[in-house]
Coordinates of C-alpha atoms and ligand atoms in Angstrom, one line a residue:
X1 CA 1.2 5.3 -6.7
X2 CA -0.3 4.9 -10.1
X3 CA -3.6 3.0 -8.8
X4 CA -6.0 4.4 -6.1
X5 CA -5.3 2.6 -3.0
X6 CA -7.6 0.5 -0.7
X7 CA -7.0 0.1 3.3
X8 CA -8.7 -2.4 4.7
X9 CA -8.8 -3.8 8.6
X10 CA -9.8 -7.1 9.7
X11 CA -8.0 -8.7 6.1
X12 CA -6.8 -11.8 7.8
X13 CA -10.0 -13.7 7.4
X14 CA -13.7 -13.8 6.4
X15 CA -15.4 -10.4 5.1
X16 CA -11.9 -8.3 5.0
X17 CA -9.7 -11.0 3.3
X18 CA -12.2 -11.3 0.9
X19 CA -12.5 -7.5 0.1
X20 CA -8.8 -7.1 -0.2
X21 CA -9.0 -10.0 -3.3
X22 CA -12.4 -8.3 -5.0
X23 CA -10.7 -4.6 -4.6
X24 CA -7.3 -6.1 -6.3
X25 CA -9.3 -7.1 -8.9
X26 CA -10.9 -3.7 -9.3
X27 CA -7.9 -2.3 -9.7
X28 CA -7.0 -0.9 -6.2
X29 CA -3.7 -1.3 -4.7
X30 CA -4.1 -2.7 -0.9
X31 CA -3.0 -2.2 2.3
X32 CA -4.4 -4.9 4.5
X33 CA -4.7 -4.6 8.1
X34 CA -5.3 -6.8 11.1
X35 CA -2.9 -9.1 14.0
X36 CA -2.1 -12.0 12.1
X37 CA 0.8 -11.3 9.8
X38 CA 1.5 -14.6 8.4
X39 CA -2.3 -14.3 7.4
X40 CA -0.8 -10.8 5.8
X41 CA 1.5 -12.3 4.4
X42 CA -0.4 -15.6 2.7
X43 CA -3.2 -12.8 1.2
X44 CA -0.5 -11.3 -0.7
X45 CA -0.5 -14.8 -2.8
X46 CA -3.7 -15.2 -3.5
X47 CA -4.1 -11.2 -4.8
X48 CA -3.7 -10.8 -8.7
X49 CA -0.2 -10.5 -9.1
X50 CA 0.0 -6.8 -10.5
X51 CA -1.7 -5.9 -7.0
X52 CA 0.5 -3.1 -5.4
X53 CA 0.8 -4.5 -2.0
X54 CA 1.6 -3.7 1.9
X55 CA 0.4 -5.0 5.2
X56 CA 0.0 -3.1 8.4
X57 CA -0.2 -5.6 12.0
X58 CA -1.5 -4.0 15.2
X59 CA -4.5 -4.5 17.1
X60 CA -7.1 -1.7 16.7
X61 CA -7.4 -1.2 20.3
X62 CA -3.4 0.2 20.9
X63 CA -3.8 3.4 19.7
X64 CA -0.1 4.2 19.6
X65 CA 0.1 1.0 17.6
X66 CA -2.5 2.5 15.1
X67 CA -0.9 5.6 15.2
X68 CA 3.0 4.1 14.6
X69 CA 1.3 1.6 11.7
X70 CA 0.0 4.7 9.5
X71 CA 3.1 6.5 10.4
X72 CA 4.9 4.4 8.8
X73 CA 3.7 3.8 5.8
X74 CA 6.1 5.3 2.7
X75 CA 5.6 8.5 0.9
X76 CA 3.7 6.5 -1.8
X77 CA 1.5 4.9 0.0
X78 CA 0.1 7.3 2.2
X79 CA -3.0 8.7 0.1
X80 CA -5.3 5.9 1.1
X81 CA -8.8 6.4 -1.0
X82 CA -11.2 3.9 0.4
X83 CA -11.0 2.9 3.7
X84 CA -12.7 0.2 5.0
X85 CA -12.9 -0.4 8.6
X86 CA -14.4 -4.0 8.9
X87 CA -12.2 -5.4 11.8
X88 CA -14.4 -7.0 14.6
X89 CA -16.2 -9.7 16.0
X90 CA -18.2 -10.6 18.6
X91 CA -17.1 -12.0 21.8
X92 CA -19.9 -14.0 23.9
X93 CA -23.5 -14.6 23.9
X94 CA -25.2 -13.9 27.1
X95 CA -27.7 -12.6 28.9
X96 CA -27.3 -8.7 30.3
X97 CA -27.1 -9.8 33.7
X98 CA -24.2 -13.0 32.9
X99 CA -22.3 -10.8 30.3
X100 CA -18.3 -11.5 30.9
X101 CA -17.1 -7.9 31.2
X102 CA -14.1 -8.5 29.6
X103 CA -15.7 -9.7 26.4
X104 CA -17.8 -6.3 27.0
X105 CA -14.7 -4.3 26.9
X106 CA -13.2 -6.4 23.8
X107 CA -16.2 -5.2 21.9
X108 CA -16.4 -1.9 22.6
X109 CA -12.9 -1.4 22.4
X110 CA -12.2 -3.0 18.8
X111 CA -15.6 -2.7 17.1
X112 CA -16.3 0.9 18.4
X113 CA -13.2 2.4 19.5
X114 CA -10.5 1.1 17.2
X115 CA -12.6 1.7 14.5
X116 CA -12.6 5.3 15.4
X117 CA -8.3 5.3 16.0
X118 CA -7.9 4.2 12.3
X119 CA -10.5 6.8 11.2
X120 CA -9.1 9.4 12.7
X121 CA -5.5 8.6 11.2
X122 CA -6.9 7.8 7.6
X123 CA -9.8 10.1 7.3
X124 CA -7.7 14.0 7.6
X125 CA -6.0 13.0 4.7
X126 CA -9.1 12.6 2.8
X127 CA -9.8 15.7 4.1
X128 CA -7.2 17.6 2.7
X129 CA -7.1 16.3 -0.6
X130 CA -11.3 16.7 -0.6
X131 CA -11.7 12.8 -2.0
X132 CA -12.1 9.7 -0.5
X133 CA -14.3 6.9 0.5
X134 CA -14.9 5.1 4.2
X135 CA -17.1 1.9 4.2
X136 CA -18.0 1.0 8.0
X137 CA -19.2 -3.0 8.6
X138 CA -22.1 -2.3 10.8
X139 CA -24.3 -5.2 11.0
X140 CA -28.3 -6.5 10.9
X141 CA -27.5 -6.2 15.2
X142 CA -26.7 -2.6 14.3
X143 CA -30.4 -2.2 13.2
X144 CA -32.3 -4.9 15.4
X145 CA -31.1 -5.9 18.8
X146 CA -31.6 -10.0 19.5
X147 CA -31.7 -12.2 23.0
X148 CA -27.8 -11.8 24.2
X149 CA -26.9 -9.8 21.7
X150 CA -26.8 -6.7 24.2
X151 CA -23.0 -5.5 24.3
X152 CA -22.4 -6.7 20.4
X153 CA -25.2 -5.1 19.5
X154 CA -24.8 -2.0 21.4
X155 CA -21.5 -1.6 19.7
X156 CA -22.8 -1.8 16.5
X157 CA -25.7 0.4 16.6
X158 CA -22.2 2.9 17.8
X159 CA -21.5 1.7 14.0
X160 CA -24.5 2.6 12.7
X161 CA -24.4 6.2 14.5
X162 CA -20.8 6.6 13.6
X163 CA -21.7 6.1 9.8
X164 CA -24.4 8.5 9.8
X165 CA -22.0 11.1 11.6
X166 CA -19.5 10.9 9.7
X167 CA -21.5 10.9 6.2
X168 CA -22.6 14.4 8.0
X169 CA -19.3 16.0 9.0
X170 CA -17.4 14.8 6.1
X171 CA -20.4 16.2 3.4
X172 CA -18.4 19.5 2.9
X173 CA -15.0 17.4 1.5
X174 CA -17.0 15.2 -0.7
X175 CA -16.2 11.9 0.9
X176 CA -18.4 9.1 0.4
X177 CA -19.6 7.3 3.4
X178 CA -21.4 4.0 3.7
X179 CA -22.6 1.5 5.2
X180 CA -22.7 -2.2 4.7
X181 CA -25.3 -4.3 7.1
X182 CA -24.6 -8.0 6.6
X183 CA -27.3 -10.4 8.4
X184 CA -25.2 -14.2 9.0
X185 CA -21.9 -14.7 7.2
X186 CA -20.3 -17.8 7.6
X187 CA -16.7 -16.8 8.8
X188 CA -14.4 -17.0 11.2
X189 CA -17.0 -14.9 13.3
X190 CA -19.4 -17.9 15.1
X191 CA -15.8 -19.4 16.0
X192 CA -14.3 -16.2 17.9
X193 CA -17.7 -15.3 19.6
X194 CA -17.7 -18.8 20.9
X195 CA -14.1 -18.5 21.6
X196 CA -12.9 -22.0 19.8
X197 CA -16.2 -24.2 20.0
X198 CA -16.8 -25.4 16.3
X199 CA -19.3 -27.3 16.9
X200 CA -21.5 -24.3 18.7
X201 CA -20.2 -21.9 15.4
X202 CA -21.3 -24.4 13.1
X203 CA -24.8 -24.6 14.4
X204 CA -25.6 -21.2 13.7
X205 CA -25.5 -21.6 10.3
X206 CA -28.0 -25.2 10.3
X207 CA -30.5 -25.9 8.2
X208 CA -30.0 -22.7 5.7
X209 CA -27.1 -21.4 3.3
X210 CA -25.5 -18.5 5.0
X211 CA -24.1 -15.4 3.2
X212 CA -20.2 -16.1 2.3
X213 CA -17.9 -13.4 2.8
X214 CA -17.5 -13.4 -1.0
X215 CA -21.5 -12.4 -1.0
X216 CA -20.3 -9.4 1.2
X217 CA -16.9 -8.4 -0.9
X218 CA -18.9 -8.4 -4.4
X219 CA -21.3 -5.7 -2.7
X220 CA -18.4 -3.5 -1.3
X221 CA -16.3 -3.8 -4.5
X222 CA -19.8 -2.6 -6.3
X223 CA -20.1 0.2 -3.9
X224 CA -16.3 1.9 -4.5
X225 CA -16.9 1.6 -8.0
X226 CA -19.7 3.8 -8.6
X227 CA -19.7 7.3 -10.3
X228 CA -18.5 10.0 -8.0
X229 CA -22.3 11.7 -7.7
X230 CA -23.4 8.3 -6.2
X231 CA -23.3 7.0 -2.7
X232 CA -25.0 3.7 -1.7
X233 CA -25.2 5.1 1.9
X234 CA -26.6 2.1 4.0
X235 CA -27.1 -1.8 2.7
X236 CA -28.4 -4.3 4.8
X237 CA -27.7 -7.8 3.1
X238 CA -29.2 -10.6 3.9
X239 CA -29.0 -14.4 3.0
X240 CA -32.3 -15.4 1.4
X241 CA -33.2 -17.6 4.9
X242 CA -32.8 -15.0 7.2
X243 CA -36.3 -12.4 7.5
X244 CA -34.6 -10.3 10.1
X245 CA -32.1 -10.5 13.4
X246 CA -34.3 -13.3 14.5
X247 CA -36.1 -15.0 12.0
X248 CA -34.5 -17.7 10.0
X249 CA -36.1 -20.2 8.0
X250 CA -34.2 -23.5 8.6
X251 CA -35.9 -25.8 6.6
X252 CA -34.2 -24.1 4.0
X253 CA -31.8 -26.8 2.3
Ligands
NDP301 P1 -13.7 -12.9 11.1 O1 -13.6 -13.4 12.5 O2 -13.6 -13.9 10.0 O3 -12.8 -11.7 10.8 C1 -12.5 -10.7 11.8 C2 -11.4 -9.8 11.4 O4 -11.2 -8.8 12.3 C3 -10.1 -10.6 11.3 O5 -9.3 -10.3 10.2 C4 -9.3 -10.2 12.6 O6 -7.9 -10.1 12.4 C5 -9.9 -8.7 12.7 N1 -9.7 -8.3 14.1 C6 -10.4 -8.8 15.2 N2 -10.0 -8.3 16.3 C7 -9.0 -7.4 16.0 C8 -8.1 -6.6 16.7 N3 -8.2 -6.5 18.1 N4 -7.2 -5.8 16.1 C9 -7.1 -5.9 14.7 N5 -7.9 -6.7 13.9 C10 -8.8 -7.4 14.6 O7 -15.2 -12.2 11.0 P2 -16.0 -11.5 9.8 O8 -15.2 -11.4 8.6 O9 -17.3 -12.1 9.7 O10 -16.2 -10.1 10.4 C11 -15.8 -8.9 9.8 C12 -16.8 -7.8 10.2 O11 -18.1 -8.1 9.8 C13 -16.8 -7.6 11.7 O12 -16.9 -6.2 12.0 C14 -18.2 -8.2 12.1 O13 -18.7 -7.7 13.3 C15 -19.0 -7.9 10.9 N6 -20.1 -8.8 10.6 C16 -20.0 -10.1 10.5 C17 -21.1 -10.9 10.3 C18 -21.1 -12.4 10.3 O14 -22.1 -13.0 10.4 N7 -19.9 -13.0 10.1 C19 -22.4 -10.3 10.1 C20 -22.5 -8.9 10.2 C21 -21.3 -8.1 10.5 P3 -6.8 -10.7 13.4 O15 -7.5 -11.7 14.3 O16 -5.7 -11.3 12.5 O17 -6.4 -9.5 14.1
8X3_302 C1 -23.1 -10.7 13.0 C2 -24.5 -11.2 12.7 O1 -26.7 -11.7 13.8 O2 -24.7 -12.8 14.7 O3 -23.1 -9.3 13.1 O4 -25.1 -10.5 15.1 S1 -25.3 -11.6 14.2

């Protein structure tokens, strides 16, 4: 493969689709990653049209599916430079004591665990070859917990620690590790966490502009473009409303 290549989960929707069309346009061939493939396969029409391109479906939290995904991916396409593991959501919003426990396991298991399975099928190979770049979505409820935010939260601050840990272990191969922090993005997210209830999702973002997942893409595309010697290790991005995990100024538009 003549370009660098660019794997990136969670690039059916929101923060990941997004990154998969500002990384074509860096000049990054893609794989994109996530359960939806006719999502898969409707990003591969929107990318620039010299954009080297292959999809990989499975959920993050089969690991033999992660495993059989990588596996087969051809000869060519197997030197994956950047890797960004952005797949996740959040699922609920309850108190510690209400918390469905199956919502608790769907976040641990994909935001946590499945971001580790893909790591640790992507990452060796940056290993060996001593180059690469991972870029982990952690979140502001990585850095600040919130009311109800508990599990979700808990799972990112895993993000957070996971970063850091890896940035450590993988210093000796020079591979870049970083995280991006966004505070509220107006995705698909508020929809899945309130599993269907628009008008709930909706309401989170009232009363200010949000960040767009665009916002998020321009800052990851910024990041994998840098000169080797520089690493933006940790940014938390915010929309201008938002002070911190809980302070939001509504009055804003
Ligand atoms: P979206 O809901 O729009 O996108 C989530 C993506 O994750 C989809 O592509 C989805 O693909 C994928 N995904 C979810 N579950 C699985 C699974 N089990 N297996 C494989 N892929 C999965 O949300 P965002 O774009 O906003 O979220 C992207 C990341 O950003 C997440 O990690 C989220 O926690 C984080 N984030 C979001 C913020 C926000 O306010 N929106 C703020 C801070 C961080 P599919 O369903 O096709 O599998
Ligand atoms: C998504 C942002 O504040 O809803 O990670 O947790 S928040």
């Amino acid at each position: 493969m003549e370009k660098k290549i660019a794997c990136i989960t969670g690039a059916t929707s929101g923060i990941g689709w997004s990154t998969a069309i500002h990384l074509a346009k860096a000049g990054f061939a893609i794989i994109a990653c996530g359960r939806r493939i006719e999502r898969l396969e409707e990003l591969a029409k929107v990318l620039p049209p010299e954009t080297p391109y292959k999809y990989l479906s499975f959920d993050v939290r089969d690991q033999a599916a992660v495993n059989q995904a990588f596996e087969s991916l051809p000869m060519e396409w197997q030197e994956i430079e950047v890797l960004i593991n952005n797949a996740g959501n959040a699922h609920g919003l309850d108190t510690i004591d209400q918390g469905d426990v199956e919502d608790w396991d769907s976040m641990m298991d994909i935001n946590v665990k499945g971001l580790l399975y893909v790591s640790r099928k992507v990452i060796p190979g940056m290993v060996d070859r001593k180059s690469g770049q991972v870029i982990n979505i952690g979140s502001i409820a990585g850095k600040e917990v919130y009311p109800k935010g508990n599990v979700y939260c808990a799972s990112k601050y895993a993000v957070d620690a996971l970063t850091k840990s890896m940035r450590v272990d993988l210093n000796p191969y020079g591979i870049k590790v970083m995280g991006v922090h966004p505070g509220a993005v107006e995705t698909e997210f508020s929809l899945v966490r309130f599993k269907g209830d628009s008008d709930r999702a909706s309401g989170v973002y009232n009363g200010f502009d949000p960040l767009t997942a665009d916002d998020v893409a321009e800052i990851i595309a910024f990041a994998v473009t840098r000169p080797r010697h520089v690493v933006m290790a940790d940014v938390l991005l915010l929309p201008l409303a938002q002070a911190s995990a809980t302070v939001f100024n509504r009055n804003q538009t």
